Tab-separated table of C-alpha atoms and ligand atoms in Angstrom:
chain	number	residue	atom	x	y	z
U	1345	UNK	CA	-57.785	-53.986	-7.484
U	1346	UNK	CA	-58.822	-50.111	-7.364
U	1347	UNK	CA	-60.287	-49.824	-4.055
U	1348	UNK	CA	-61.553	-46.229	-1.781
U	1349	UNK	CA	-62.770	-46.532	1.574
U	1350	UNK	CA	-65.615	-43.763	2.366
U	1351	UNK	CA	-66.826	-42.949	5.863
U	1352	UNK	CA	-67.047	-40.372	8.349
U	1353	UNK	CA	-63.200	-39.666	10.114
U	1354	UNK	CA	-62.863	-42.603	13.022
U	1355	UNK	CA	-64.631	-45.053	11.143
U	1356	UNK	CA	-61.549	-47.063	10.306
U	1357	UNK	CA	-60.505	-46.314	6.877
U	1358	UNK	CA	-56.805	-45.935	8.020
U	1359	UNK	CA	-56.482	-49.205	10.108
U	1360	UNK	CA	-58.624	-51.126	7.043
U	1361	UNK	CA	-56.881	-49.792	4.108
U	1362	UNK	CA	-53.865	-50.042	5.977
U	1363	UNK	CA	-54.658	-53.616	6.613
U	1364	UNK	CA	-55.913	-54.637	3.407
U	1365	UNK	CA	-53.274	-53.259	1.550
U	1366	UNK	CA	-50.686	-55.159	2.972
U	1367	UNK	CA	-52.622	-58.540	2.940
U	1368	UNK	CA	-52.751	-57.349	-1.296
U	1369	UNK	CA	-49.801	-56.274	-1.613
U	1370	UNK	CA	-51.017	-52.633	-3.011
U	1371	UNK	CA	-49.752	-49.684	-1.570
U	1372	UNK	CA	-52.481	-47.684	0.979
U	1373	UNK	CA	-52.879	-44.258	-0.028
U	1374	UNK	CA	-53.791	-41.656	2.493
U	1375	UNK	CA	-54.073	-38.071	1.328
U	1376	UNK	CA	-54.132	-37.142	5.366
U	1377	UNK	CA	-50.629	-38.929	5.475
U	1378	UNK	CA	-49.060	-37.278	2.535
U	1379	UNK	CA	-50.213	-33.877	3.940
U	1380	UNK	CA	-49.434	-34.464	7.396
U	1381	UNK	CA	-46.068	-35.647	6.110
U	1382	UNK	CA	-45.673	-32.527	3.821
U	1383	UNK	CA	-45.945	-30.405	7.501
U	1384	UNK	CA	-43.918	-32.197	9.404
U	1385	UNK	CA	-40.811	-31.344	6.698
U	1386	UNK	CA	-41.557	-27.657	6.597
U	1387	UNK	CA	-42.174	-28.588	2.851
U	1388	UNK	CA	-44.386	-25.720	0.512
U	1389	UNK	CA	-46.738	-28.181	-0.013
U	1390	UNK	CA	-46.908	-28.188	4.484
U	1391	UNK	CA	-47.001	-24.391	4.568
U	1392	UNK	CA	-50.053	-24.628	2.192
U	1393	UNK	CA	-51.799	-27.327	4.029
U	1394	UNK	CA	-51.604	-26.979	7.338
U	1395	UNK	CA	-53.811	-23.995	8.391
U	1396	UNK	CA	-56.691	-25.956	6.988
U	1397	UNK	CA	-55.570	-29.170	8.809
U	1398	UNK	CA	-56.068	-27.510	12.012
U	1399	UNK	CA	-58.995	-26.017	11.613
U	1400	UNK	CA	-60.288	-29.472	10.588
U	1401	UNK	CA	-61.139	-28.366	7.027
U	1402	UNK	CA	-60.478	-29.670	4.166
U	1403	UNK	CA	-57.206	-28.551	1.797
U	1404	UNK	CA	-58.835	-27.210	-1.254
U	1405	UNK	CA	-59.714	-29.201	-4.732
U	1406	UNK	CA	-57.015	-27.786	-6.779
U	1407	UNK	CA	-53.906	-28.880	-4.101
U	1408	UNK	CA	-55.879	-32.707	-3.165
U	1409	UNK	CA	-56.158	-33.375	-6.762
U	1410	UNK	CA	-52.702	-32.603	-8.145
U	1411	UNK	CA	-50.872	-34.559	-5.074
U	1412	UNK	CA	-53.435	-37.378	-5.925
U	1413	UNK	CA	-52.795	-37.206	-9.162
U	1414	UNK	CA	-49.105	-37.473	-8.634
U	1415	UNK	CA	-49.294	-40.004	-6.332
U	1416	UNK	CA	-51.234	-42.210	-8.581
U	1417	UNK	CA	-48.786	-41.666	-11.440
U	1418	UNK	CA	-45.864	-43.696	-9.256
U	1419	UNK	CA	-45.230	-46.947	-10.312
U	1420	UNK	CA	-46.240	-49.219	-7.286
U	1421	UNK	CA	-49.858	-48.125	-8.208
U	1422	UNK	CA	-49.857	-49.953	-11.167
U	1423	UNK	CA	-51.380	-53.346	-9.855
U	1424	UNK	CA	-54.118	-51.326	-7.685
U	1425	UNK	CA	-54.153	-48.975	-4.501
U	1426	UNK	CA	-56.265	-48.593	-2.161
U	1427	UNK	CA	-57.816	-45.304	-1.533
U	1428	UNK	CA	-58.297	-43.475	2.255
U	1429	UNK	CA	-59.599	-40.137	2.526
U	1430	UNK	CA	-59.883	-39.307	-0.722
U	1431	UNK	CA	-62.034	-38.068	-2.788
U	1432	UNK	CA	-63.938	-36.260	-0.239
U	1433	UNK	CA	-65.693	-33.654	-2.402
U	1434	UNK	CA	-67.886	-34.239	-5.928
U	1435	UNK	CA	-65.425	-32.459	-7.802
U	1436	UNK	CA	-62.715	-34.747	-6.207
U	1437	UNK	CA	-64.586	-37.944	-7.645
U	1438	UNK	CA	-64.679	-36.569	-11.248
U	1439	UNK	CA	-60.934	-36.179	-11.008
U	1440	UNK	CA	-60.549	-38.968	-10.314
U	1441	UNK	CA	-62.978	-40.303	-12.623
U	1442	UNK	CA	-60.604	-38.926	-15.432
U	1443	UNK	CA	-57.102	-40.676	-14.019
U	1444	UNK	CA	-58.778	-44.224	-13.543
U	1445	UNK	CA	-61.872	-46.647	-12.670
U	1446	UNK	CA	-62.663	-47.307	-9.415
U	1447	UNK	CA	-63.650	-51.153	-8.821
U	1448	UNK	CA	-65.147	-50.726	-5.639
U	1449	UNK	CA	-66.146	-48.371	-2.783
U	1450	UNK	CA	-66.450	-49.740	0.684
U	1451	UNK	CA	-68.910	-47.054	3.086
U	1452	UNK	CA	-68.238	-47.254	6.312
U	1453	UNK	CA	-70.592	-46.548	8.429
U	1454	UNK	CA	-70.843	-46.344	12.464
U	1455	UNK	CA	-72.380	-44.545	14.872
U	1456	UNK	CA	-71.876	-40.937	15.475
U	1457	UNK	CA	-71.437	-41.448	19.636
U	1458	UNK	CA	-68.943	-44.301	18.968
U	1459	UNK	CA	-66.451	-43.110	16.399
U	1460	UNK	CA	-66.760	-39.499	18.613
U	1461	UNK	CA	-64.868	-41.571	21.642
U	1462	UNK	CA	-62.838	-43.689	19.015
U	1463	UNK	CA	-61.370	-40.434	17.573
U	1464	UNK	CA	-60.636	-39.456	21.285
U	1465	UNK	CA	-59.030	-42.646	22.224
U	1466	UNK	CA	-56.943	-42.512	18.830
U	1467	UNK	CA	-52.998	-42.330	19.154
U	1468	UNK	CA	-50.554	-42.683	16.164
U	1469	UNK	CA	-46.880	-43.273	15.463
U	1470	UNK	CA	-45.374	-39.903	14.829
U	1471	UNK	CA	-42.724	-41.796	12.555
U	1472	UNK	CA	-45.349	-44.610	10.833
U	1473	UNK	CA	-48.463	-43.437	10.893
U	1474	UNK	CA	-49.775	-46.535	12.506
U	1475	UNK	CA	-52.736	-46.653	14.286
U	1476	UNK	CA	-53.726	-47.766	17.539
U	1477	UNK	CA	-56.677	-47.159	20.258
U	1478	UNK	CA	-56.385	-46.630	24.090
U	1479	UNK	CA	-60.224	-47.533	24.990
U	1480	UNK	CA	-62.506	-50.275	24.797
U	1481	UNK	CA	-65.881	-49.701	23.177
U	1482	UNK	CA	-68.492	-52.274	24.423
U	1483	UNK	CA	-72.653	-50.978	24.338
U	1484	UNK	CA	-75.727	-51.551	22.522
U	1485	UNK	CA	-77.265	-48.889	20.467
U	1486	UNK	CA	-80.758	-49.647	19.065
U	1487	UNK	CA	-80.067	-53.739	19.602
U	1488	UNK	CA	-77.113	-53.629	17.783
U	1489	UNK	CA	-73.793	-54.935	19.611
U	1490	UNK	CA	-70.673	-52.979	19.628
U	1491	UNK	CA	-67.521	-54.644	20.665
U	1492	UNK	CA	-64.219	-52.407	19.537
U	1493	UNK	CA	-61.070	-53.739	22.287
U	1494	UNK	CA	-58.538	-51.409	22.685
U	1495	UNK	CA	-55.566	-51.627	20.179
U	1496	UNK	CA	-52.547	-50.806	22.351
U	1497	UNK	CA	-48.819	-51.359	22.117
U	1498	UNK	CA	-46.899	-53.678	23.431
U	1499	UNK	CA	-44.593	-50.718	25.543
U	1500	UNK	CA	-46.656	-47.830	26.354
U	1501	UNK	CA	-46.710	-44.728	24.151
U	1502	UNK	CA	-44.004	-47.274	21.623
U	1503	UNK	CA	-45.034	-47.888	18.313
U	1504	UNK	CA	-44.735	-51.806	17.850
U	1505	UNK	CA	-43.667	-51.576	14.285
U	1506	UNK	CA	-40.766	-48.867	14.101
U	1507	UNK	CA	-40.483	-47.784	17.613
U	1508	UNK	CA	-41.651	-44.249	17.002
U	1509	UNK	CA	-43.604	-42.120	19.424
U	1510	UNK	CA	-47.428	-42.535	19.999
U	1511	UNK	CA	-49.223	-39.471	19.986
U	1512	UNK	CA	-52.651	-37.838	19.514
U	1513	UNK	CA	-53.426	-36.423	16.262
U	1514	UNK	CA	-53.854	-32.297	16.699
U	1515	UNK	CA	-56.869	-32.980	14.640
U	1516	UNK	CA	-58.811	-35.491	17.167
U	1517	UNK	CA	-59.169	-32.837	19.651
U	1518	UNK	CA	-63.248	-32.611	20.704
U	1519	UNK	CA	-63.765	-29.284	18.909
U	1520	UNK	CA	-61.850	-30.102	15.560
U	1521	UNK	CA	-63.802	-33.172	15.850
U	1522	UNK	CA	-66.774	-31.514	15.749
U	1523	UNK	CA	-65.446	-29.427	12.261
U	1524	UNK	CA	-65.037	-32.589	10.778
U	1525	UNK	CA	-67.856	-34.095	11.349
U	1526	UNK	CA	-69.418	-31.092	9.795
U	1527	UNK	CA	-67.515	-30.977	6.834
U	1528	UNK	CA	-67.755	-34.879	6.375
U	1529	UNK	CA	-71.672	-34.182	6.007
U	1530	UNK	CA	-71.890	-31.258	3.994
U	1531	UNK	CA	-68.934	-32.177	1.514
U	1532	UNK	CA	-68.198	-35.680	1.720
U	1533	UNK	CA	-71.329	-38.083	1.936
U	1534	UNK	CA	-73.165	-37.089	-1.139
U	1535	UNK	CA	-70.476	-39.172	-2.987
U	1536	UNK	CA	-72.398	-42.239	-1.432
U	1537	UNK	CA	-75.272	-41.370	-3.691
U	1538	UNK	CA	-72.736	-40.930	-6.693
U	1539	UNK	CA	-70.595	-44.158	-5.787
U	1540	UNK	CA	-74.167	-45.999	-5.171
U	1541	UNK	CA	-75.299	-44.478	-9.024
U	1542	UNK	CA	-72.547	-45.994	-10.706
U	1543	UNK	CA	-73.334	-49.156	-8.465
U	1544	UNK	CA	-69.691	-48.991	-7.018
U	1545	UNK	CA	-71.006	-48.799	-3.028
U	1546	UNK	CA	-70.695	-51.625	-1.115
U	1547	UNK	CA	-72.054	-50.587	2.627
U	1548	UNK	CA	-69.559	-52.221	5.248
U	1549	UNK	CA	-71.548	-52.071	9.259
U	1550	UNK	CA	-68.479	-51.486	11.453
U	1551	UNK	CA	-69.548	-52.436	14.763
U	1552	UNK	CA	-66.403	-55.094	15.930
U	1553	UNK	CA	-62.242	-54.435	15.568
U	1554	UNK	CA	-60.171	-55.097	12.397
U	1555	UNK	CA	-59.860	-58.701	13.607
U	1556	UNK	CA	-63.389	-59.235	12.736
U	1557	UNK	CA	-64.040	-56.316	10.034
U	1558	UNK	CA	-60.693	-56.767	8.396
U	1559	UNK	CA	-61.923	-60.876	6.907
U	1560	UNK	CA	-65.060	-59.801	6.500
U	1561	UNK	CA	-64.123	-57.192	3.837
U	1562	UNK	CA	-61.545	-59.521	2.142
U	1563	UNK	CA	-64.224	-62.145	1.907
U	1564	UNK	CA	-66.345	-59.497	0.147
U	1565	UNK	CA	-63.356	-58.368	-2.516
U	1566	UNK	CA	-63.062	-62.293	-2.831
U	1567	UNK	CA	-66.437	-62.477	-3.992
U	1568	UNK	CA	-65.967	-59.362	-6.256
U	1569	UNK	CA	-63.322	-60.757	-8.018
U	1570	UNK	CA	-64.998	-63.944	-8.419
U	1571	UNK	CA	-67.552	-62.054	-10.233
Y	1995	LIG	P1	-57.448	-37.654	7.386
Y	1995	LIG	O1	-56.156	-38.167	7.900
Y	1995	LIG	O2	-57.928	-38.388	6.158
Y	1995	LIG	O3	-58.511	-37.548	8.448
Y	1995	LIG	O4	-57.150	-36.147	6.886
Y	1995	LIG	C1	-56.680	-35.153	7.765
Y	1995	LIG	C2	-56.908	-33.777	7.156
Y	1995	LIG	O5	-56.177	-33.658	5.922
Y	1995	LIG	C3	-58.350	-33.454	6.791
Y	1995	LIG	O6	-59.098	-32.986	7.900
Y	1995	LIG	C4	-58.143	-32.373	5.723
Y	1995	LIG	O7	-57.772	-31.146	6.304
Y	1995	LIG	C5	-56.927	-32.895	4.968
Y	1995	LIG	N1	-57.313	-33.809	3.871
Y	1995	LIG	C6	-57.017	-35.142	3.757
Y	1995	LIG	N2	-57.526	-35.657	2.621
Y	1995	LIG	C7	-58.180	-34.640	2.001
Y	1995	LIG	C8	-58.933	-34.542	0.801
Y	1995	LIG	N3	-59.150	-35.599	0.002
Y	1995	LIG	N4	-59.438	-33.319	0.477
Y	1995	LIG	C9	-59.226	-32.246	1.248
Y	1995	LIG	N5	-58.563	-32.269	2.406
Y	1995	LIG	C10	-58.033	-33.455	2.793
């Protein structure tokens, strides 16, 4: 299975394809990871990348697509992937159009005013990258229920799975936030429209935790595959 998750930063396309990807067995690609990796080592790929990281934009086409490309060219890839923050620009999606087919898109999609305090709330693993949340997210908005409980570790500020340090993400700050979310809707979410052309989309309401969300999407890959 070839799978992307699309959706605006905080929606939960780390925690899913995270998820997911272990439940398949297919690594979880994250071209925020590799990049945020590439800084912490000092590497030249880092030195490249990380003025644009903290400024919230995004690392220009020519860099995303060759790591990508790389990335995709390892051998674990070869019985699927799934895809998290990438592409996030049209010319992004015809790269990757030329590597390989996609065999489904998942959209995300939540609330600006929620994933705004879900971003806040965020802490990862400095060693892992795992994800967890420090607040619990309970209102209505326009009848609809939200219900996100916090995901916290078992020791404070200890990641459960490697023991790193938990720590907030320079990125999820209020004003980089804000960046994002900017960039997210001038770059990013006209590839719904192209994923939705090439009838790829598959709209996913996020409005519970991955204990909910997480079956819900395998049931709807079980059902693709069906097909
Ligand atoms: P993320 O962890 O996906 O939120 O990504 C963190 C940051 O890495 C983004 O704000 C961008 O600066 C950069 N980045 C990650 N993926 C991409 C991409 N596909 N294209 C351009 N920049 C990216």
């Amino acid at each position: 299975m070839k799978i992307m998750f699309l959706g605006l930063p905080g929606s939960g396309k780390g925690t899913y394809s995270s998820r997911i990807g272990h439940l398949l067995g297919i690594p979880h690609i994250s071209t925020g990871d590799i990049f945020r990796d590439a800084v912490k080592q000092g590497s030249a790929l880092g030195n490249k990348v990380s003025e644009y990281m903290k400024r919230g934009e995004l690392v220009p086409d020519e860099i995303t697509i060759e790591v990508l490309r790389n990335r995709l060219a390892q051998p674990d890839c070869k019985k699927g992937f799934i895809l998290d923050g990438y592409p996030r620009t049209i010319s992004q999606a015809e790269a990757l159009d030329k590597i390989v087919k996609l065999d489904i898109v998942f959209n995300l999609s939540i609330p600006e005013n929620v994933l705004v305090r879900k971003l806040s709330a965020r802490r990862v693993c400095k060693n892992c990258g795992e994800i967890y949340n420090v607040v619990e997210i309970k209102e209505t908005i326009n009848g609809v229920k939200y219900y996100m409980p916090p995901m916290l570790p078992k020791v404070l500020w200890v990641c459960d799975k490697c023991g790193g340090e938990l720590i907030q993400r320079k990125d999820d700050t209020a004003e980089v936030i804000e960046a994002r979310l900017k960039v997210y809707e001038e770059q990013t979410k006209p590839l719904i429209e192209y994923y939705k052309r090439r009838g790829l989309l598959e709209d996913v309401f996020v409005s519970s935790g991955p204990e909910i969300m997480v079956p819900a999407i395998m049931a709807k890959l079980k059902r693709l595959e069906a097909r």
